[in-house]
Amino acid sequence: MSKEADKTDLLQEVREEVRGNRYEDTGGINPRYSMVFRTVSYVVFLGGVLLLPSLVNGLQLRLATLASIWFVATMGLQVLMGQAGLVSIGQAAFVGVGAYTAAILATKHGFSFLLTIPIAGISGVILAIIVGFPTLKLRGHYLAIASIGVGQIVLVLMVNWRAVTNGMDGITSIRRPVESNRMYFYITVAIGLAIAFALYSLRQTPVGLAFTALRTDETAAGAMGIPVAWHYLIAFMISGFCAGVAGALFAYNEGFISPYGFDLGQSILLLTMIIIGGLRHISGALVGAILLVFLPPNLEFLGSSYMLIYGFAVLLVILFAPDGAAGALLKLRNFLLRKISASTRKVETP
Amino acid sequence: MGIDITVRQVQDFLQVLTNGIALGAIYALVAVSFILVYKAVGIVNFAAGEIVAVGGYVGVVLANIIGLPLIISLGLCMIVMSLFGYGFQFVVYRPLKGKSFLIIAISTLAAGIILANGIQLIFGPSPRRLDPLLSNPTVEIKGVFISVPNLIIIFISIVTLLGIKFLFAKTRLGFQMMATAQDPEMARLLGINTDKMVSITFMLSFAIAGIVGFLIAPVLYLVPTMGLGIALKGFAAAIIGGFGEVNGAIAGGLAIGVLEILFARYISSSFQSLLIFLVVLGFLYFRPEGIFSREIGQKV
């Protein structure tokens, strides 16, 4: 038991060493409160998810489902950008490939939901390998540029390769595995949380640590013997997988897909989600997806220029608060817990 | 057997070829515009396309809305754009010194989003265009019809590129700029005002983008979202040219322009961007150092 604890401590140390800085300053917080808070917040979150469909109207439930779908796609960006430090401006293309793969398999070949979801994820991985293999050996900006290119190419194929994609008419009547919106919402959240848990566990493994090392100092990490290009490719593949799964979930949710939903604007929207939500934390993907799905209806007074606000928001966040909204929430939590710890300590000491 | 080639087909080919060269000259200028900044400060400017768009709209304001003569508008457009470049560096370069590639890339991208949507807010989403120069803008040379705007594009591009060549090959200012790009520390020790050189590089880069915007405004329509499409072709030209080489960028730009137009004319107009992307991927696989092979070194 204690040996196990030692191991975790060491890992913790390595992780913080590699990061070069600690994201969370947990000094002055009673660990017990921290754990109570964590348990309570998990319970509240899960309870909220379970009760949500009964509490909100149909439109809001639709938006919540959409938020959990974009949460999946944005988590991929968190691994790629937040952990490995790469930039992709073409995430929507991977979502699109996943969506079309799922839609074609489901409507033309009668594949079941349980099969199409992982296959859609794998289609994203394959696209990631095609693009990542030549570019990731080179310097970082090649991937960013190639990712814009991929976005264009996938769009061109969706529009013009009519035999497969049905062009601008898109693919219709994709049937969901469950009829009720409530059940589909639960399914998307469950898949999202499963992936989140997997990615969270990955952070503690050598692969996750290597990502962090690469982001902090690529040259030093390479000199230490970390295979640089290989780990970048893994990060890109994970990102592609998440996008592919999200695409499949999206296709089933809408029942209809066309090239329209997978353009550069959507890529930039996903990128905005992870930047505003917070690059450093997987929860940033969740916060960002929720914020950017539920905000636009409130920004209607800006007309089509609400992207202008996003542009400014991204610029300000990346310059002045790179940890984003999730980082701010964690700071707030730590601040409150520190206050509580301090006040209870006063009571105990005299 | 044998292939029958009629005179008409040759004339047609030459016409298509001129269009391709004109388009290629545009791409070459875009690539040169952002490679100058890349070489000087190591920033890949993802707003490069939007800056071209801004140049085009500035041209529309000067020539169409205010109604100045075209040549004066072009000069003013370059001046306005170089001032814009001077200001731009205070947003996405100076505050970001020493930050990671990710942060810089996202900042320039955000700047691009802001510019594109700012344009949309001011000019609306519908296409704009500079009034064409002539009522019948083609000349005929032995049955080959060549559009005058294309000839002007080719002419101004050649003048601009020769000017840049001259700047870096013959002038003191060009040497100082190159020295700053290669080794800022050393340049500073030698008494070069490196801050000033970076400013001048930004201004030059933006002035070139202004020329590009002005040149394409009468030919292609201007839309607020045109930026990334143009930037992508510029990036592709830069990659083919070895990323960081002015000569390579020019060759890459011409190659892409000609390929794109020929492919669209003779094979398929729907899949032309697919072709460009495959060419770029091919270069990344087999020849990442670009057309004019040179080892890519990486500073530690």
mmCIF file of C-alpha atoms in Angstrom, chain A residues 69-305:
data_model
loop_
_atom_site.group_PDB
_atom_site.id
_atom_site.type_symbol
_atom_site.label_atom_id
_atom_site.label_comp_id
_atom_site.label_asym_id
_atom_site.label_seq_id
_atom_site.Cartn_x
_atom_site.Cartn_y
_atom_site.Cartn_z
ATOM 1 C CA ILE A 69 -20.512 16.296 -28.771
ATOM 2 C CA TRP A 70 -18.209 19.301 -29.200
ATOM 3 C CA PHE A 71 -16.716 18.444 -25.821
ATOM 4 C CA VAL A 72 -15.469 15.183 -27.376
ATOM 5 C CA ALA A 73 -13.956 16.953 -30.400
ATOM 6 C CA THR A 74 -12.422 19.670 -28.256
ATOM 7 C CA MET A 75 -10.801 17.159 -25.899
ATOM 8 C CA GLY A 76 -8.768 15.991 -28.876
ATOM 9 C CA LEU A 77 -7.560 19.546 -29.352
ATOM 10 C CA GLN A 78 -6.711 19.729 -25.664
ATOM 11 C CA VAL A 79 -4.333 16.777 -26.027
ATOM 12 C CA LEU A 80 -2.855 18.118 -29.256
ATOM 13 C CA MET A 81 -2.532 21.773 -28.309
ATOM 14 C CA GLY A 82 -2.647 21.917 -24.547
ATOM 15 C CA GLN A 83 -0.483 18.879 -23.888
ATOM 16 C CA ALA A 84 1.748 18.416 -26.933
ATOM 17 C CA GLY A 85 1.858 22.107 -27.869
ATOM 18 C CA LEU A 86 0.949 21.631 -31.531
ATOM 19 C CA VAL A 87 -1.555 23.727 -33.449
ATOM 20 C CA SER A 88 -4.332 22.372 -35.655
ATOM 21 C CA ILE A 89 -6.677 24.662 -37.560
ATOM 22 C CA GLY A 90 -8.497 21.801 -39.257
ATOM 23 C CA GLN A 91 -10.256 19.877 -36.510
ATOM 24 C CA ALA A 92 -13.638 20.201 -38.260
ATOM 25 C CA ALA A 93 -12.262 18.225 -41.222
ATOM 26 C CA PHE A 94 -11.599 15.286 -38.910
ATOM 27 C CA VAL A 95 -15.067 15.681 -37.430
ATOM 28 C CA GLY A 96 -16.431 15.709 -40.967
ATOM 29 C CA VAL A 97 -14.582 12.550 -41.979
ATOM 30 C CA GLY A 98 -15.940 10.803 -38.885
ATOM 31 C CA ALA A 99 -19.448 12.055 -39.596
ATOM 32 C CA TYR A 100 -19.429 10.940 -43.226
ATOM 33 C CA THR A 101 -17.864 7.587 -42.361
ATOM 34 C CA ALA A 102 -20.561 6.926 -39.777
ATOM 35 C CA ALA A 103 -23.352 8.222 -42.001
ATOM 36 C CA ILE A 104 -22.318 6.138 -45.021
ATOM 37 C CA LEU A 105 -21.780 2.981 -42.983
ATOM 38 C CA ALA A 106 -25.079 3.409 -41.189
ATOM 39 C CA THR A 107 -27.299 4.332 -44.123
ATOM 40 C CA LYS A 108 -25.765 2.321 -46.980
ATOM 41 C CA HIS A 109 -24.308 -0.690 -45.234
ATOM 42 C CA GLY A 110 -26.524 -1.033 -42.194
ATOM 43 C CA PHE A 111 -23.752 -0.899 -39.592
ATOM 44 C CA SER A 112 -24.918 -0.569 -36.002
ATOM 45 C CA PHE A 113 -24.203 2.386 -33.749
ATOM 46 C CA LEU A 114 -21.769 0.418 -31.599
ATOM 47 C CA LEU A 115 -19.658 -0.393 -34.661
ATOM 48 C CA THR A 116 -19.774 2.941 -36.469
ATOM 49 C CA ILE A 117 -18.629 5.004 -33.488
ATOM 50 C CA PRO A 118 -15.201 3.336 -33.152
ATOM 51 C CA ILE A 119 -14.816 3.031 -36.933
ATOM 52 C CA ALA A 120 -15.491 6.765 -37.287
ATOM 53 C CA GLY A 121 -12.820 7.370 -34.647
ATOM 54 C CA ILE A 122 -10.392 5.198 -36.602
ATOM 55 C CA SER A 123 -11.152 7.108 -39.809
ATOM 56 C CA GLY A 124 -10.019 10.239 -37.968
ATOM 57 C CA VAL A 125 -6.850 8.421 -36.889
ATOM 58 C CA ILE A 126 -6.106 7.389 -40.482
ATOM 59 C CA LEU A 127 -6.491 10.953 -41.728
ATOM 60 C CA ALA A 128 -4.219 12.081 -38.896
ATOM 61 C CA ILE A 129 -1.558 9.597 -39.996
ATOM 62 C CA ILE A 130 -1.769 10.704 -43.638
ATOM 63 C CA VAL A 131 -1.336 14.341 -42.684
ATOM 64 C CA GLY A 132 0.846 13.945 -39.631
ATOM 65 C CA PHE A 133 3.381 11.473 -40.938
ATOM 66 C CA PRO A 134 5.123 13.854 -43.360
ATOM 67 C CA THR A 135 4.546 17.069 -41.429
ATOM 68 C CA LEU A 136 5.378 16.153 -37.856
ATOM 69 C CA LYS A 137 8.985 15.320 -38.635
ATOM 70 C CA LEU A 138 9.350 18.957 -39.561
ATOM 71 C CA ARG A 139 8.871 22.036 -37.455
ATOM 72 C CA GLY A 140 5.642 22.933 -35.721
ATOM 73 C CA HIS A 141 4.249 25.394 -38.221
ATOM 74 C CA TYR A 142 4.082 22.763 -40.956
ATOM 75 C CA LEU A 143 1.283 20.948 -39.140
ATOM 76 C CA ALA A 144 -0.656 24.160 -38.565
ATOM 77 C CA ILE A 145 -0.433 25.011 -42.257
ATOM 78 C CA ALA A 146 -1.153 21.451 -43.408
ATOM 79 C CA SER A 147 -4.189 21.327 -41.112
ATOM 80 C CA ILE A 148 -5.744 24.329 -42.869
ATOM 81 C CA GLY A 149 -5.048 22.513 -46.141
ATOM 82 C CA VAL A 150 -6.717 19.343 -44.892
ATOM 83 C CA GLY A 151 -9.772 21.363 -44.006
ATOM 84 C CA GLN A 152 -10.007 22.660 -47.571
ATOM 85 C CA ILE A 153 -9.366 19.267 -49.156
ATOM 86 C CA VAL A 154 -11.932 17.427 -47.072
ATOM 87 C CA LEU A 155 -14.460 20.110 -47.920
ATOM 88 C CA VAL A 156 -13.647 19.833 -51.648
ATOM 89 C CA LEU A 157 -14.124 16.080 -51.473
ATOM 90 C CA MET A 158 -17.407 16.388 -49.581
ATOM 91 C CA VAL A 159 -18.793 18.799 -52.138
ATOM 92 C CA ASN A 160 -17.452 17.245 -55.337
ATOM 93 C CA TRP A 161 -17.064 13.509 -54.746
ATOM 94 C CA ARG A 162 -20.795 13.024 -55.311
ATOM 95 C CA ALA A 163 -20.719 9.263 -55.750
ATOM 96 C CA VAL A 164 -19.740 8.830 -52.120
ATOM 97 C CA THR A 165 -20.816 11.984 -50.326
ATOM 98 C CA ASN A 166 -23.862 13.001 -52.371
ATOM 99 C CA GLY A 167 -22.393 16.489 -52.781
ATOM 100 C CA MET A 168 -24.156 19.529 -51.349
ATOM 101 C CA ASP A 169 -27.323 17.499 -50.819
ATOM 102 C CA GLY A 170 -25.556 15.592 -48.077
ATOM 103 C CA ILE A 171 -26.642 12.333 -46.514
ATOM 104 C CA THR A 172 -30.089 12.081 -45.029
ATOM 105 C CA SER A 173 -32.072 9.813 -42.728
ATOM 106 C CA ILE A 174 -29.314 8.665 -40.434
ATOM 107 C CA ARG A 175 -31.233 6.848 -37.747
ATOM 108 C CA ARG A 176 -30.284 7.188 -34.104
ATOM 109 C CA PRO A 177 -29.943 4.049 -32.008
ATOM 110 C CA VAL A 178 -32.440 5.454 -29.518
ATOM 111 C CA GLU A 179 -35.537 7.475 -30.246
ATOM 112 C CA SER A 180 -35.680 9.725 -27.210
ATOM 113 C CA ASN A 181 -33.573 12.860 -26.996
ATOM 114 C CA ARG A 182 -33.022 12.144 -23.323
ATOM 115 C CA MET A 183 -31.391 8.762 -23.965
ATOM 116 C CA TYR A 184 -29.227 10.133 -26.771
ATOM 117 C CA PHE A 185 -28.053 12.897 -24.474
ATOM 118 C CA TYR A 186 -27.056 10.291 -21.874
ATOM 119 C CA ILE A 187 -25.207 8.287 -24.533
ATOM 120 C CA THR A 188 -23.166 11.276 -25.737
ATOM 121 C CA VAL A 189 -22.310 12.285 -22.185
ATOM 122 C CA ALA A 190 -21.303 8.726 -21.322
ATOM 123 C CA ILE A 191 -19.017 8.486 -24.355
ATOM 124 C CA GLY A 192 -17.594 11.923 -23.580
ATOM 125 C CA LEU A 193 -16.864 11.024 -19.974
ATOM 126 C CA ALA A 194 -15.345 7.667 -20.952
ATOM 127 C CA ILE A 195 -12.947 9.414 -23.336
ATOM 128 C CA ALA A 196 -12.240 12.113 -20.761
ATOM 129 C CA PHE A 197 -11.369 9.430 -18.202
ATOM 130 C CA ALA A 198 -9.074 7.660 -20.681
ATOM 131 C CA LEU A 199 -7.315 10.911 -21.572
ATOM 132 C CA TYR A 200 -7.031 11.859 -17.920
ATOM 133 C CA SER A 201 -5.354 8.533 -17.173
ATOM 134 C CA LEU A 202 -3.082 9.026 -20.175
ATOM 135 C CA ARG A 203 -1.627 12.165 -18.627
ATOM 136 C CA GLN A 204 0.025 10.052 -15.933
ATOM 137 C CA THR A 205 1.585 7.570 -18.360
ATOM 138 C CA PRO A 206 4.992 7.932 -20.031
ATOM 139 C CA VAL A 207 3.229 9.034 -23.206
ATOM 140 C CA GLY A 208 1.382 11.826 -21.417
ATOM 141 C CA LEU A 209 4.568 12.914 -19.663
ATOM 142 C CA ALA A 210 6.407 12.913 -22.975
ATOM 143 C CA PHE A 211 3.769 15.261 -24.431
ATOM 144 C CA THR A 212 4.406 17.677 -21.606
ATOM 145 C CA ALA A 213 8.158 17.392 -22.030
ATOM 146 C CA LEU A 214 7.839 18.093 -25.744
ATOM 147 C CA ARG A 215 5.678 21.123 -25.173
ATOM 148 C CA THR A 216 8.050 22.523 -22.579
ATOM 149 C CA ASP A 217 11.221 22.070 -24.620
ATOM 150 C CA GLU A 218 11.195 20.009 -27.777
ATOM 151 C CA THR A 219 14.955 20.055 -28.224
ATOM 152 C CA ALA A 220 15.732 19.003 -24.660
ATOM 153 C CA ALA A 221 13.092 16.286 -24.793
ATOM 154 C CA GLY A 222 14.586 14.961 -28.015
ATOM 155 C CA ALA A 223 18.053 15.018 -26.487
ATOM 156 C CA MET A 224 16.716 12.993 -23.528
ATOM 157 C CA GLY A 225 15.762 10.273 -25.970
ATOM 158 C CA ILE A 226 12.047 10.903 -26.359
ATOM 159 C CA PRO A 227 11.087 10.051 -29.954
ATOM 160 C CA VAL A 228 9.767 13.471 -30.891
ATOM 161 C CA ALA A 229 7.963 12.849 -34.168
ATOM 162 C CA TRP A 230 6.405 9.626 -32.901
ATOM 163 C CA HIS A 231 4.864 11.294 -29.865
ATOM 164 C CA TYR A 232 3.607 14.193 -31.924
ATOM 165 C CA LEU A 233 1.992 11.657 -34.212
ATOM 166 C CA ILE A 234 0.355 9.914 -31.242
ATOM 167 C CA ALA A 235 -1.052 13.237 -30.032
ATOM 168 C CA PHE A 236 -2.364 13.989 -33.502
ATOM 169 C CA MET A 237 -3.895 10.509 -33.776
ATOM 170 C CA ILE A 238 -5.655 10.928 -30.435
ATOM 171 C CA SER A 239 -6.948 14.281 -31.597
ATOM 172 C CA GLY A 240 -8.163 12.702 -34.839
ATOM 173 C CA PHE A 241 -9.858 9.867 -32.959
ATOM 174 C CA CYS A 242 -11.783 12.241 -30.705
ATOM 175 C CA ALA A 243 -12.836 14.324 -33.699
ATOM 176 C CA GLY A 244 -13.963 11.236 -35.619
ATOM 177 C CA VAL A 245 -16.085 9.990 -32.707
ATOM 178 C CA ALA A 246 -17.564 13.456 -32.266
ATOM 179 C CA GLY A 247 -18.403 13.516 -35.968
ATOM 180 C CA ALA A 248 -20.252 10.210 -35.726
ATOM 181 C CA LEU A 249 -22.190 11.409 -32.674
ATOM 182 C CA PHE A 250 -23.013 14.604 -34.559
ATOM 183 C CA ALA A 251 -24.237 12.719 -37.629
ATOM 184 C CA TYR A 252 -26.571 10.544 -35.545
ATOM 185 C CA ASN A 253 -27.780 13.535 -33.573
ATOM 186 C CA GLU A 254 -28.689 15.617 -36.613
ATOM 187 C CA GLY A 255 -29.927 12.728 -38.748
ATOM 188 C CA PHE A 256 -28.637 14.690 -41.732
ATOM 189 C CA ILE A 257 -25.182 15.926 -42.685
ATOM 190 C CA SER A 258 -23.883 18.155 -45.464
ATOM 191 C CA PRO A 259 -20.503 19.786 -46.116
ATOM 192 C CA TYR A 260 -21.838 22.939 -44.511
ATOM 193 C CA GLY A 261 -21.099 21.957 -40.910
ATOM 194 C CA PHE A 262 -17.444 21.042 -41.385
ATOM 195 C CA ASP A 263 -15.818 24.128 -42.854
ATOM 196 C CA LEU A 264 -13.026 26.332 -41.647
ATOM 197 C CA GLY A 265 -15.443 28.358 -39.542
ATOM 198 C CA GLN A 266 -16.285 25.227 -37.552
ATOM 199 C CA SER A 267 -12.568 24.436 -37.110
ATOM 200 C CA ILE A 268 -12.014 27.902 -35.746
ATOM 201 C CA LEU A 269 -15.040 27.510 -33.483
ATOM 202 C CA LEU A 270 -13.586 24.303 -31.989
ATOM 203 C CA LEU A 271 -10.229 26.005 -31.560
ATOM 204 C CA THR A 272 -11.952 28.928 -29.860
ATOM 205 C CA MET A 273 -13.665 26.488 -27.477
ATOM 206 C CA ILE A 274 -10.429 25.020 -26.211
ATOM 207 C CA ILE A 275 -8.625 28.370 -25.966
ATOM 208 C CA ILE A 276 -11.430 30.104 -24.076
ATOM 209 C CA GLY A 277 -12.223 27.003 -22.025
ATOM 210 C CA GLY A 278 -8.583 26.553 -21.096
ATOM 211 C CA LEU A 279 -5.829 24.673 -22.895
ATOM 212 C CA ARG A 280 -4.168 23.273 -19.815
ATOM 213 C CA HIS A 281 -7.009 21.201 -18.457
ATOM 214 C CA ILE A 282 -9.182 18.493 -19.951
ATOM 215 C CA SER A 283 -12.063 20.193 -18.147
ATOM 216 C CA GLY A 284 -11.243 23.235 -20.288
ATOM 217 C CA ALA A 285 -12.719 21.345 -23.227
ATOM 218 C CA LEU A 286 -15.973 20.888 -21.299
ATOM 219 C CA VAL A 287 -16.151 24.486 -20.106
ATOM 220 C CA GLY A 288 -15.333 25.812 -23.576
ATOM 221 C CA ALA A 289 -17.872 23.601 -25.329
ATOM 222 C CA ILE A 290 -20.621 24.594 -22.897
ATOM 223 C CA LEU A 291 -19.768 28.301 -23.114
ATOM 224 C CA LEU A 292 -19.619 28.443 -26.898
ATOM 225 C CA VAL A 293 -22.721 26.368 -27.484
ATOM 226 C CA PHE A 294 -24.898 28.323 -25.077
ATOM 227 C CA LEU A 295 -23.485 31.801 -25.730
ATOM 228 C CA PRO A 296 -24.343 32.425 -29.425
ATOM 229 C CA PRO A 297 -28.129 32.565 -28.862
ATOM 230 C CA ASN A 298 -27.375 35.385 -26.423
ATOM 231 C CA LEU A 299 -25.130 37.195 -28.890
ATOM 232 C CA GLU A 300 -27.716 37.502 -31.627
ATOM 233 C CA PHE A 301 -27.769 41.272 -31.376
ATOM 234 C CA LEU A 302 -24.292 41.281 -32.920
ATOM 235 C CA GLY A 303 -25.563 39.667 -36.117
ATOM 236 C CA SER A 304 -23.084 37.696 -38.161
ATOM 237 C CA SER A 305 -20.161 39.510 -36.598
#
